[in-house]
Tab-separated table of C-alpha atoms in Angstrom:
chain	number	residue	atom	x	y	z
L	1	MET	CA	-92.178	-8.283	-136.125
L	2	HIS	CA	-92.184	-11.084	-133.562
L	3	GLN	CA	-95.554	-12.205	-132.271
L	4	ASN	CA	-94.666	-11.115	-128.692
L	5	ALA	CA	-94.040	-7.589	-129.954
L	6	SER	CA	-97.311	-7.478	-131.900
L	7	THR	CA	-99.207	-8.663	-128.886
L	8	PHE	CA	-97.435	-6.109	-126.669
L	9	LEU	CA	-98.276	-3.221	-128.982
L	10	ALA	CA	-101.908	-4.264	-129.287
L	11	ASP	CA	-102.319	-4.660	-125.512
L	12	SER	CA	-100.551	-1.332	-124.918
L	13	GLU	CA	-102.941	0.495	-127.237
L	14	LYS	CA	-105.887	-0.939	-125.383
L	15	LYS	CA	-104.578	-0.282	-121.933
L	16	VAL	CA	-103.561	3.345	-122.466
L	17	ALA	CA	-107.172	4.099	-123.428
L	18	ASP	CA	-108.460	2.585	-120.143
L	19	LEU	CA	-108.950	5.671	-118.035
L	20	GLY	CA	-110.222	3.658	-115.062
L	21	HIS	CA	-106.990	1.664	-114.954
L	22	ARG	CA	-104.939	4.837	-115.142
L	23	GLN	CA	-106.886	6.456	-112.269
L	24	THR	CA	-106.432	3.416	-110.020
L	25	ILE	CA	-102.684	3.122	-110.726
L	26	ASN	CA	-101.982	6.837	-110.312
L	27	HIS	CA	-103.914	6.797	-107.043
L	28	ASN	CA	-101.912	3.861	-105.654
L	29	ILE	CA	-98.541	5.062	-106.934
L	30	GLY	CA	-99.354	8.531	-105.533
L	31	LYS	CA	-99.713	7.035	-102.026
L	32	TYR	CA	-96.452	5.134	-102.614
L	33	ASN	CA	-94.588	8.338	-103.587
L	34	THR	CA	-95.788	10.112	-100.424
L	35	ALA	CA	-94.662	7.225	-98.203
L	36	VAL	CA	-91.253	6.880	-99.872
L	37	LYS	CA	-90.528	10.611	-99.512
L	38	ALA	CA	-91.099	10.304	-95.768
L	39	GLY	CA	-89.155	6.989	-95.495
L	40	LYS	CA	-86.009	8.463	-97.038
L	41	HIS	CA	-85.588	10.756	-94.024
L	42	GLN	CA	-84.169	7.852	-92.011
L	43	PHE	CA	-80.919	8.087	-93.970
L	44	ALA	CA	-78.423	10.715	-92.924
L	45	ASP	CA	-76.714	10.492	-96.295
L	46	LEU	CA	-78.918	8.628	-98.792
L	47	THR	CA	-76.540	8.934	-101.762
L	48	THR	CA	-73.691	7.349	-99.790
L	49	ALA	CA	-75.981	4.568	-98.550
L	50	ARG	CA	-77.075	3.747	-102.077
L	51	GLU	CA	-73.508	3.829	-103.409
L	52	ARG	CA	-72.346	1.545	-100.574
L	53	ALA	CA	-75.181	-0.901	-101.364
L	54	LYS	CA	-74.135	-0.936	-104.979
L	55	ASN	CA	-70.541	-1.680	-104.043
L	56	ILE	CA	-71.611	-4.553	-101.806
L	57	LYS	CA	-73.655	-6.112	-104.590
L	58	TRP	CA	-70.705	-5.567	-106.956
L	59	ARG	CA	-68.361	-7.508	-104.663
L	60	ALA	CA	-70.996	-10.211	-104.080
L	61	LEU	CA	-71.379	-10.885	-107.813
L	62	GLU	CA	-67.672	-10.605	-108.629
L	63	HIS	CA	-67.060	-13.443	-106.185
L	64	LEU	CA	-70.365	-15.195	-106.561
L	65	ASP	CA	-68.941	-18.660	-107.037
L	66	LYS	CA	-67.108	-18.540	-103.723
L	67	HIS	CA	-70.025	-17.026	-101.879
L	68	LEU	CA	-72.405	-19.720	-103.174
L	69	GLU	CA	-70.081	-22.480	-102.073
L	70	ASP	CA	-69.656	-20.829	-98.650
L	71	PHE	CA	-73.399	-20.616	-98.306
L	72	GLU	CA	-73.877	-24.282	-99.152
L	73	SER	CA	-71.175	-25.345	-96.715
L	74	ASN	CA	-72.541	-23.301	-93.872
L	75	PHE	CA	-76.211	-24.201	-94.548
L	76	THR	CA	-75.682	-27.951	-94.885
L	77	ARG	CA	-73.670	-27.938	-91.654
L	78	ARG	CA	-76.958	-27.221	-89.863
L	79	GLY	CA	-78.835	-29.982	-91.585
L	80	GLY	CA	-80.195	-28.028	-94.536
L	81	LYS	CA	-80.106	-29.338	-98.073
L	82	VAL	CA	-79.039	-27.348	-101.098
L	83	ILE	CA	-80.212	-28.100	-104.656
L	84	TRP	CA	-78.654	-26.433	-107.717
L	85	ALA	CA	-81.053	-25.880	-110.594
L	86	GLU	CA	-79.815	-24.788	-114.002
L	87	ASN	CA	-83.233	-24.008	-115.489
L	88	ALA	CA	-86.951	-23.797	-114.755
L	89	GLN	CA	-87.625	-27.458	-115.592
L	90	GLN	CA	-85.027	-28.600	-113.126
L	91	VAL	CA	-86.602	-26.465	-110.473
L	92	LEU	CA	-90.042	-27.968	-111.120
L	93	ASP	CA	-88.679	-31.523	-111.239
L	94	GLU	CA	-86.879	-31.127	-107.919
L	95	ILE	CA	-89.911	-29.612	-106.127
L	96	LEU	CA	-92.121	-32.361	-107.542
L	97	ALA	CA	-89.694	-35.006	-106.329
L	98	ILE	CA	-89.795	-33.606	-102.831
L	99	CYS	CA	-93.589	-33.440	-102.917
L	100	GLU	CA	-93.882	-37.081	-103.997
L	101	ALA	CA	-91.423	-38.205	-101.386
L	102	LYS	CA	-93.512	-36.457	-98.737
L	103	GLN	CA	-96.813	-37.580	-100.286
L	104	CYS	CA	-97.759	-33.941	-100.337
L	105	LYS	CA	-101.200	-32.807	-101.528
L	106	SER	CA	-101.289	-29.337	-100.093
L	107	ILE	CA	-98.730	-26.457	-100.108
L	108	VAL	CA	-98.813	-22.944	-98.642
L	109	LYS	CA	-96.624	-20.472	-100.427
L	110	SER	CA	-95.607	-16.966	-99.415
L	111	LYS	CA	-94.985	-14.249	-102.004
L	112	SER	CA	-92.221	-15.239	-104.412
L	113	MET	CA	-91.397	-13.851	-107.843
L	114	ALA	CA	-89.018	-16.781	-108.377
L	115	THR	CA	-91.904	-19.245	-108.223
L	116	GLU	CA	-93.860	-17.041	-110.662
L	117	GLU	CA	-90.867	-17.188	-112.931
L	118	VAL	CA	-91.074	-20.994	-113.284
L	119	HIS	CA	-94.977	-20.992	-113.186
L	120	LEU	CA	-94.958	-23.320	-110.160
L	121	ASN	CA	-98.633	-23.140	-109.264
L	122	SER	CA	-99.948	-24.365	-112.606
L	123	PHE	CA	-97.245	-27.067	-112.715
L	124	LEU	CA	-98.236	-28.460	-109.296
L	125	ALA	CA	-101.978	-28.268	-110.154
L	126	LYS	CA	-101.336	-30.527	-113.139
L	127	HIS	CA	-99.930	-33.075	-110.703
L	128	GLY	CA	-102.842	-32.887	-108.309
L	129	ILE	CA	-101.125	-30.728	-105.669
L	130	GLU	CA	-102.863	-27.611	-104.288
L	131	CYS	CA	-100.539	-24.605	-103.945
L	132	VAL	CA	-102.211	-21.707	-102.109
L	133	GLU	CA	-100.903	-18.156	-102.181
L	134	THR	CA	-100.912	-16.723	-98.678
L	135	ASP	CA	-99.856	-13.112	-99.383
L	136	LEU	CA	-103.090	-11.147	-99.602
L	137	GLY	CA	-102.279	-9.550	-102.922
L	138	GLU	CA	-101.103	-12.831	-104.428
L	139	TYR	CA	-104.213	-14.580	-102.981
L	140	ILE	CA	-106.444	-12.016	-104.735
L	141	GLN	CA	-104.603	-12.584	-107.987
L	142	GLN	CA	-104.783	-16.367	-107.626
L	143	LEU	CA	-108.551	-16.144	-107.074
L	144	ASP	CA	-108.857	-14.047	-110.225
L	145	GLY	CA	-106.617	-16.337	-112.278
L	146	GLU	CA	-104.154	-13.565	-113.008
L	147	PRO	CA	-100.360	-13.343	-112.526
L	148	PRO	CA	-98.945	-10.560	-110.321
L	149	TYR	CA	-99.355	-7.103	-111.764
L	150	HIS	CA	-96.369	-5.647	-109.870
L	151	ILE	CA	-93.174	-6.987	-108.281
L	152	VAL	CA	-94.087	-5.789	-104.755
L	153	THR	CA	-97.833	-5.106	-104.878
L	154	PRO	CA	-99.370	-7.859	-106.957
L	155	ALA	CA	-102.928	-6.467	-107.039
L	156	MET	CA	-102.034	-2.800	-107.433
L	157	HIS	CA	-104.382	-2.433	-110.398
L	158	LYS	CA	-107.430	-3.444	-108.395
L	159	SER	CA	-109.551	-1.066	-106.423
L	160	LYS	CA	-111.250	-2.108	-103.160
L	161	GLU	CA	-114.504	-2.368	-105.105
L	162	ASP	CA	-112.841	-4.737	-107.578
L	163	VAL	CA	-111.690	-6.939	-104.755
L	164	ALA	CA	-115.099	-6.944	-103.087
L	165	ARG	CA	-116.723	-8.024	-106.382
L	166	LEU	CA	-114.099	-10.766	-106.763
L	167	PHE	CA	-114.658	-12.126	-103.290
L	168	GLU	CA	-118.422	-12.065	-103.881
L	169	GLU	CA	-117.942	-14.097	-107.055
L	170	LYS	CA	-115.389	-16.574	-105.788
L	171	LEU	CA	-116.101	-16.842	-102.098
L	172	GLY	CA	-119.758	-15.894	-101.836
L	173	THR	CA	-119.215	-12.900	-99.566
L	174	ALA	CA	-121.393	-9.804	-99.315
L	175	PRO	CA	-120.794	-7.396	-102.247
L	176	ASN	CA	-120.077	-4.297	-100.104
L	177	LEU	CA	-117.401	-5.438	-97.668
L	178	THR	CA	-114.773	-2.926	-96.481
L	179	PRO	CA	-111.044	-3.616	-96.963
L	180	GLN	CA	-110.770	-4.659	-93.293
L	181	GLU	CA	-113.643	-7.099	-93.674
L	182	LEU	CA	-112.158	-8.509	-96.878
L	183	THR	CA	-108.883	-9.026	-95.093
L	184	LEU	CA	-110.591	-10.950	-92.309
L	185	VAL	CA	-112.328	-13.175	-94.861
L	186	ALA	CA	-108.976	-14.026	-96.476
L	187	ARG	CA	-107.468	-14.684	-93.046
L	188	GLU	CA	-110.270	-17.099	-92.170
L	189	LYS	CA	-109.841	-18.963	-95.464
L	190	LEU	CA	-106.074	-19.232	-95.164
L	191	ARG	CA	-105.584	-20.139	-91.495
L	192	GLN	CA	-106.683	-23.742	-91.948
L	193	LYS	CA	-104.481	-24.068	-94.996
L	194	TYR	CA	-101.397	-23.503	-92.905
L	195	LEU	CA	-102.403	-26.351	-90.571
L	196	ASP	CA	-103.228	-28.748	-93.405
L	197	ALA	CA	-100.195	-28.175	-95.640
L	198	GLU	CA	-97.408	-30.693	-95.705
L	199	ILE	CA	-94.965	-28.265	-97.339
L	200	GLY	CA	-94.366	-24.509	-97.132
L	201	ILE	CA	-92.600	-22.663	-99.972
L	202	THR	CA	-91.023	-19.229	-99.760
L	203	GLY	CA	-88.693	-17.131	-101.864
L	204	ALA	CA	-85.840	-15.184	-100.309
L	205	ASN	CA	-84.877	-11.558	-100.530
L	206	PHE	CA	-81.267	-12.228	-99.695
L	207	ILE	CA	-78.820	-15.123	-99.415
L	208	LEU	CA	-76.302	-14.763	-96.572
L	209	ALA	CA	-73.045	-16.463	-97.395
L	210	ASP	CA	-71.137	-16.104	-94.056
L	211	ILE	CA	-73.836	-17.783	-91.863
L	212	GLY	CA	-75.475	-20.038	-94.488
L	213	ALA	CA	-78.969	-18.592	-94.246
L	214	VAL	CA	-81.684	-16.833	-96.300
L	215	ALA	CA	-83.427	-13.614	-95.303
L	216	VAL	CA	-87.152	-13.112	-95.999
L	217	THR	CA	-88.922	-9.747	-95.834
L	218	GLU	CA	-92.694	-9.378	-95.607
L	219	ASN	CA	-95.499	-7.271	-94.144
L	220	GLU	CA	-98.182	-9.789	-93.303
L	221	GLY	CA	-96.503	-12.684	-91.425
L	222	ASN	CA	-97.599	-15.243	-94.044
L	223	ALA	CA	-94.011	-16.392	-94.674
L	224	ARG	CA	-93.481	-17.140	-91.023
L	225	LEU	CA	-96.751	-19.075	-90.902
L	226	SER	CA	-95.802	-20.953	-94.094
L	227	THR	CA	-92.608	-22.062	-92.446
L	228	ALA	CA	-93.789	-22.628	-88.903
L	229	PHE	CA	-96.528	-25.253	-89.405
L	230	PRO	CA	-95.532	-27.485	-92.366
L	231	LYS	CA	-92.893	-30.128	-91.703
L	232	THR	CA	-90.933	-29.255	-94.825
L	233	HIS	CA	-89.751	-25.823	-95.948
L	234	ILE	CA	-88.573	-25.187	-99.501
L	235	VAL	CA	-86.861	-21.940	-100.534
L	236	LEU	CA	-86.580	-21.039	-104.198
L	237	VAL	CA	-84.128	-18.213	-104.769
L	238	GLY	CA	-82.152	-16.822	-107.688
L	239	ILE	CA	-78.386	-16.986	-107.276
L	240	GLU	CA	-78.071	-13.231	-107.723
L	241	LYS	CA	-79.679	-12.540	-104.289
L	242	MET	CA	-76.354	-13.037	-102.577
L	243	LEU	CA	-74.944	-10.855	-99.811
L	244	PRO	CA	-71.528	-11.709	-98.387
L	245	SER	CA	-72.406	-11.101	-94.754
L	246	ILE	CA	-75.360	-10.952	-92.333
L	247	ASN	CA	-74.033	-7.493	-91.332
L	248	ASP	CA	-75.002	-6.198	-94.819
L	249	LEU	CA	-78.688	-6.515	-93.814
L	250	ALA	CA	-78.313	-3.424	-91.639
L	251	LEU	CA	-78.157	-1.448	-94.913
L	252	PHE	CA	-80.236	-3.596	-97.275
L	253	TRP	CA	-83.283	-4.119	-95.065
L	254	PRO	CA	-83.961	-0.370	-94.618
L	255	LEU	CA	-83.226	0.301	-98.309
L	256	LEU	CA	-85.620	-2.337	-99.421
L	257	ALA	CA	-88.307	-1.200	-97.026
L	258	THR	CA	-87.967	2.446	-97.953
L	259	TYR	CA	-87.940	2.007	-101.753
L	260	GLY	CA	-90.407	-0.861	-101.718
L	261	THR	CA	-93.192	0.542	-99.607
L	262	GLY	CA	-91.901	3.749	-97.874
L	263	GLN	CA	-91.414	2.036	-94.539
L	264	GLN	CA	-88.330	2.460	-92.339
L	265	VAL	CA	-88.178	-1.291	-91.790
L	266	THR	CA	-90.592	-3.922	-93.071
L	267	VAL	CA	-92.871	-5.486	-90.468
L	268	TYR	CA	-91.454	-9.023	-90.540
L	269	ASN	CA	-87.856	-9.758	-91.264
L	270	SER	CA	-86.790	-13.381	-90.782
L	271	ILE	CA	-83.554	-15.293	-91.136
L	272	PHE	CA	-83.831	-19.022	-91.860
L	273	SER	CA	-80.621	-20.949	-91.381
L	274	GLY	CA	-81.817	-24.533	-91.540
L	275	PRO	CA	-84.365	-27.007	-90.165
L	276	ARG	CA	-85.376	-27.273	-86.523
L	277	GLN	CA	-82.373	-28.068	-84.342
L	278	GLU	CA	-82.227	-30.278	-81.303
L	279	GLY	CA	-83.795	-28.502	-78.379
L	280	GLU	CA	-85.737	-26.063	-80.558
L	281	THR	CA	-89.511	-25.953	-80.186
L	282	ASP	CA	-90.565	-24.841	-83.633
L	283	GLY	CA	-89.556	-24.825	-87.284
L	284	PRO	CA	-89.639	-27.416	-90.081
L	285	GLU	CA	-88.207	-30.877	-89.821
L	286	GLU	CA	-86.535	-30.479	-93.226
L	287	MET	CA	-85.394	-27.417	-95.144
L	288	TYR	CA	-84.314	-27.205	-98.769
L	289	VAL	CA	-82.833	-24.237	-100.588
L	290	ILE	CA	-82.997	-24.413	-104.397
L	291	LEU	CA	-80.387	-22.116	-105.956
L	292	MET	CA	-81.818	-21.155	-109.356
L	293	ASP	CA	-79.786	-20.042	-112.357
L	294	ASN	CA	-82.458	-19.996	-115.148
L	295	GLY	CA	-80.498	-17.596	-117.354
L	296	ARG	CA	-78.791	-15.483	-114.703
L	297	THR	CA	-75.364	-16.692	-115.641
L	298	ASN	CA	-76.090	-15.440	-119.163
L	299	ILE	CA	-76.310	-11.951	-117.623
L	300	LEU	CA	-73.350	-12.619	-115.240
L	301	LYS	CA	-70.975	-13.355	-118.114
L	302	ASP	CA	-71.905	-10.109	-119.868
L	303	THR	CA	-69.813	-7.475	-118.163
L	304	GLU	CA	-72.050	-4.615	-119.415
L	305	MET	CA	-75.313	-6.225	-118.265
L	306	ARG	CA	-74.015	-7.769	-115.000
L	307	GLU	CA	-75.047	-4.618	-113.151
L	308	SER	CA	-78.721	-5.533	-113.642
L	309	LEU	CA	-78.203	-8.437	-111.180
L	310	TYR	CA	-77.750	-5.930	-108.382
L	311	CYS	CA	-81.550	-5.518	-108.340
L	312	ILE	CA	-83.201	-6.110	-104.943
L	313	ARG	CA	-86.746	-6.279	-106.403
L	314	CYS	CA	-88.072	-3.142	-104.602
L	315	GLY	CA	-90.252	-2.113	-107.581
L	316	ALA	CA	-89.211	1.534	-107.392
L	317	CYS	CA	-88.399	1.710	-111.127
L	318	LEU	CA	-91.856	0.444	-112.039
L	319	ASN	CA	-93.513	3.109	-109.914
L	320	ALA	CA	-91.386	5.824	-111.496
L	321	CYS	CA	-91.748	4.712	-115.097
L	322	PRO	CA	-94.205	6.769	-117.214
L	323	VAL	CA	-94.638	3.811	-119.593
L	324	TYR	CA	-95.468	1.334	-116.836
L	325	LYS	CA	-98.025	3.735	-115.309
L	326	ASN	CA	-99.846	3.881	-118.646
L	327	ILE	CA	-99.713	0.315	-119.956
L	328	GLY	CA	-99.666	-1.588	-116.682
L	329	GLY	CA	-97.807	-4.670	-115.542
L	330	HIS	CA	-99.674	-7.386	-117.405
L	331	THR	CA	-99.081	-5.787	-120.806
L	332	TYR	CA	-95.426	-6.782	-120.702
L	333	GLY	CA	-96.348	-10.444	-120.749
L	334	THR	CA	-93.392	-11.340	-118.576
L	335	THR	CA	-92.736	-12.250	-114.888
L	336	TYR	CA	-90.664	-9.141	-114.372
L	337	SER	CA	-92.319	-6.028	-115.796
L	338	GLY	CA	-91.305	-2.361	-115.900
L	339	PRO	CA	-87.811	-1.066	-116.620
L	340	ILE	CA	-85.813	-3.697	-114.805
L	341	GLY	CA	-87.954	-6.438	-116.392
L	342	SER	CA	-87.286	-4.942	-119.806
L	343	VAL	CA	-83.538	-5.095	-119.027
L	344	ILE	CA	-83.278	-8.664	-117.784
L	345	THR	CA	-86.052	-10.547	-119.609
L	346	PRO	CA	-84.344	-10.558	-123.064
L	347	HIS	CA	-81.298	-12.247	-121.420
L	348	LEU	CA	-83.388	-14.651	-119.328
L	349	LYS	CA	-85.928	-15.633	-122.026
L	350	GLY	CA	-84.272	-14.808	-125.352
L	351	MET	CA	-83.395	-11.548	-127.100
L	352	GLU	CA	-85.318	-12.210	-130.330
L	353	GLU	CA	-88.604	-12.846	-128.618
L	354	ASN	CA	-88.289	-10.018	-126.083
L	355	MET	CA	-86.127	-7.303	-127.619
L	356	HIS	CA	-89.246	-5.117	-128.045
L	357	LEU	CA	-89.379	-4.591	-124.237
L	358	SER	CA	-86.188	-2.563	-124.323
L	359	TYR	CA	-87.954	-0.067	-126.680
L	360	ALA	CA	-90.876	0.316	-124.257
L	361	SER	CA	-89.148	3.213	-122.594
L	362	SER	CA	-88.897	6.985	-123.015
L	363	LEU	CA	-85.292	6.806	-121.680
L	364	CYS	CA	-86.151	9.617	-119.338
L	365	GLY	CA	-83.706	8.153	-116.759
L	366	ASN	CA	-86.226	8.240	-113.858
L	367	CYS	CA	-85.758	4.512	-113.283
L	368	THR	CA	-82.054	4.999	-112.774
L	369	GLU	CA	-82.685	8.017	-110.552
L	370	VAL	CA	-84.874	6.027	-108.069
L	371	CYS	CA	-82.952	2.725	-108.005
L	372	PRO	CA	-81.719	2.160	-104.431
L	373	VAL	CA	-78.561	0.360	-105.694
L	374	ARG	CA	-77.970	2.835	-108.484
L	375	ILE	CA	-78.323	0.538	-111.442
L	376	ASN	CA	-77.997	2.508	-114.688
L	377	ILE	CA	-81.249	1.043	-115.990
L	378	HIS	CA	-81.779	3.378	-118.901
L	379	GLU	CA	-78.231	2.770	-120.167
L	380	LEU	CA	-78.814	-0.981	-119.977
L	381	LEU	CA	-81.971	-0.577	-122.007
L	382	LEU	CA	-79.830	1.104	-124.681
L	383	ASN	CA	-77.308	-1.723	-124.460
L	384	ASN	CA	-80.132	-4.167	-125.187
L	385	ARG	CA	-81.160	-2.162	-128.227
L	386	HIS	CA	-77.543	-2.138	-129.505
L	387	LYS	CA	-77.323	-5.890	-128.962
L	388	ALA	CA	-80.498	-6.530	-130.948
L	389	VAL	CA	-79.071	-4.524	-133.888
L	390	GLU	CA	-75.636	-6.180	-133.641
L	391	ASP	CA	-77.261	-9.643	-133.644
L	392	ASN	CA	-79.237	-8.704	-136.789
L	393	LEU	CA	-82.587	-9.111	-135.096
L	394	THR	CA	-84.116	-5.971	-136.601
L	395	SER	CA	-85.758	-5.937	-139.998
L	396	GLY	CA	-84.103	-4.835	-143.227
L	397	GLY	CA	-86.624	-2.021	-143.720
L	398	GLU	CA	-85.930	-0.658	-140.236
L	399	LYS	CA	-82.188	-0.734	-140.860
L	400	MET	CA	-82.530	1.146	-144.110
L	401	SER	CA	-84.795	3.744	-142.541
L	402	TRP	CA	-82.429	4.449	-139.704
L	403	PHE	CA	-79.425	4.490	-142.050
L	404	GLY	CA	-81.177	7.173	-144.140
L	405	TRP	CA	-82.121	9.125	-141.015
L	406	LYS	CA	-78.521	8.951	-139.786
L	407	GLN	CA	-77.087	10.231	-143.046
L	408	ALA	CA	-79.558	13.084	-143.191
L	409	SER	CA	-78.980	14.022	-139.532
L	410	LEU	CA	-75.226	14.164	-140.101
L	411	SER	CA	-75.625	16.557	-143.002
L	412	ARG	CA	-77.258	19.928	-142.635
L	413	ARG	CA	-77.224	20.317	-146.430
L	414	MET	CA	-79.272	17.107	-146.887
L	415	MET	CA	-81.739	18.141	-144.179
L	416	ASN	CA	-82.351	21.438	-145.963
L	417	LEU	CA	-82.853	19.886	-149.397
L	418	VAL	CA	-86.610	19.713	-148.896
L	419	GLY	CA	-88.937	22.099	-147.155
L	420	GLY	CA	-91.272	21.596	-144.238
L	421	ASN	CA	-94.283	20.732	-146.413
L	422	THR	CA	-92.396	17.801	-148.011
L	423	LYS	CA	-91.184	16.606	-144.658
L	424	ASN	CA	-94.761	16.674	-143.317
L	425	PHE	CA	-95.923	14.652	-146.303
L	426	PHE	CA	-93.342	11.945	-145.651
L	427	MET	CA	-94.198	11.865	-141.921
L	428	LYS	CA	-97.914	11.290	-142.752
L	429	LYS	CA	-97.114	8.770	-145.471
L	430	PHE	CA	-94.569	6.571	-143.762
L	431	PHE	CA	-94.620	7.247	-139.956
L	432	ALA	CA	-98.210	7.841	-139.040
L	433	GLY	CA	-98.831	4.175	-138.105
L	434	ALA	CA	-95.666	3.914	-136.026
L	435	TRP	CA	-96.351	7.156	-134.236
L	436	GLY	CA	-99.818	5.952	-133.093
L	437	ASP	CA	-103.409	6.866	-133.546
L	438	ASN	CA	-103.556	8.712	-130.189
L	439	ARG	CA	-100.766	11.136	-130.866
L	440	GLU	CA	-100.567	14.031	-133.302
L	441	LEU	CA	-97.643	13.927	-135.696
L	442	PRO	CA	-95.004	16.656	-135.274
L	443	VAL	CA	-95.292	19.479	-137.775
L	444	PHE	CA	-92.241	20.784	-139.539
L	445	ALA	CA	-91.931	24.553	-140.082
L	446	PRO	CA	-91.674	25.732	-143.691
L	447	LYS	CA	-87.985	26.639	-143.067
L	448	SER	CA	-85.452	25.107	-140.667
L	449	PHE	CA	-83.858	27.138	-137.882
L	450	ASN	CA	-80.576	26.901	-139.797
L	451	GLN	CA	-82.126	28.522	-142.856
L	452	LEU	CA	-83.866	31.221	-140.802
L	453	TRP	CA	-80.592	32.006	-139.064
L	454	LYS	CA	-78.700	32.400	-142.310
L	455	GLU	CA	-81.379	34.717	-143.641
L	456	ARG	CA	-81.184	36.816	-140.508
L	457	LYS	CA	-77.466	37.148	-140.864
L	458	LYS	CA	-77.612	38.497	-144.395
């Protein structure tokens, strides 16, 4: 067993026994479910809307090379600069080069999973550059020295009491502040950071090929502040975020808002198409868009897995997953957790080190049911399992065990060779550890249904 898998199993066992964690998560996801149910009412035909969104993403990825070139051409025409980055190290090197050219010592950054993917904050800190998270959830996580717990709600696992204790410890505030008071503290701390920063960094929810722009969705306004005051704006975005046309936002913005937070439309939706133009009163003097591959073309060339790139990072599959709700986001040990993270991480970071994630699922299909772009997530998890076996990444003992199980399952005569007591003995002897200490082993009846049926027919 790979070390990643061993760590995952150990952390999972610990987390499922944490009843406080489970209570907090169920409370927060319960509020999410109520909001999403209401948000869906804005669609006259939700199934058709989801199917149309899936088809748009299909077309975008089937012609991704052309759309990327169109985006670059249209974006650079307005004075923007496009950088192509093949991997995480190239992303970091390019951002560092920009920082050094601008003599940058302070950066404000809005919420971005792409920057988490390349571990940007820790990299910049090693080079003496402060990078401050301005999204409230991300700011809380940065204060606590933790990565995001969830794709959309980074501090979902923290209660208001947890946040109050954290602020008291890190910022010296009173220990009993309300959520509103805590928010005002964060606002006071962050406002000066916007004024002092030389560079603002954002992610992007969508790339718009036809106008050469990126679309950013947020609820707090921190992305707009991060791009309004600093003289340089850097966007880091995965190449799969492509949409062919600005008109597609009329569908994707409401879908993302509904499935992400239950809103009809997110509070702040911005389109950035380049640096400040002549005659304009605000905006950065320079704007860079870094188009990041970092393993995405590995998925793109796999016709079965390509569908996973349709993901719009709404987090709905995490909120629906019974495994995620029990073991939490940090247990996965990856940037992208939950069902969609278990699908894409083995292809982004290596199958051998991460194949265990695809087994962290009950295959109930709830993730597929709630996906706004109808990705067959549970089927893709099965594809990953098949690939791990085909690539001979599973152990010899496991292969022999499943071979024996398969042969017995295909033969009723073999299954009836031994009685229930013998089967129970083998379960306790060989499967108790794998089944887990917190679950009771299944108990076989003395006779199988097949045997009982034959006796009844006599």
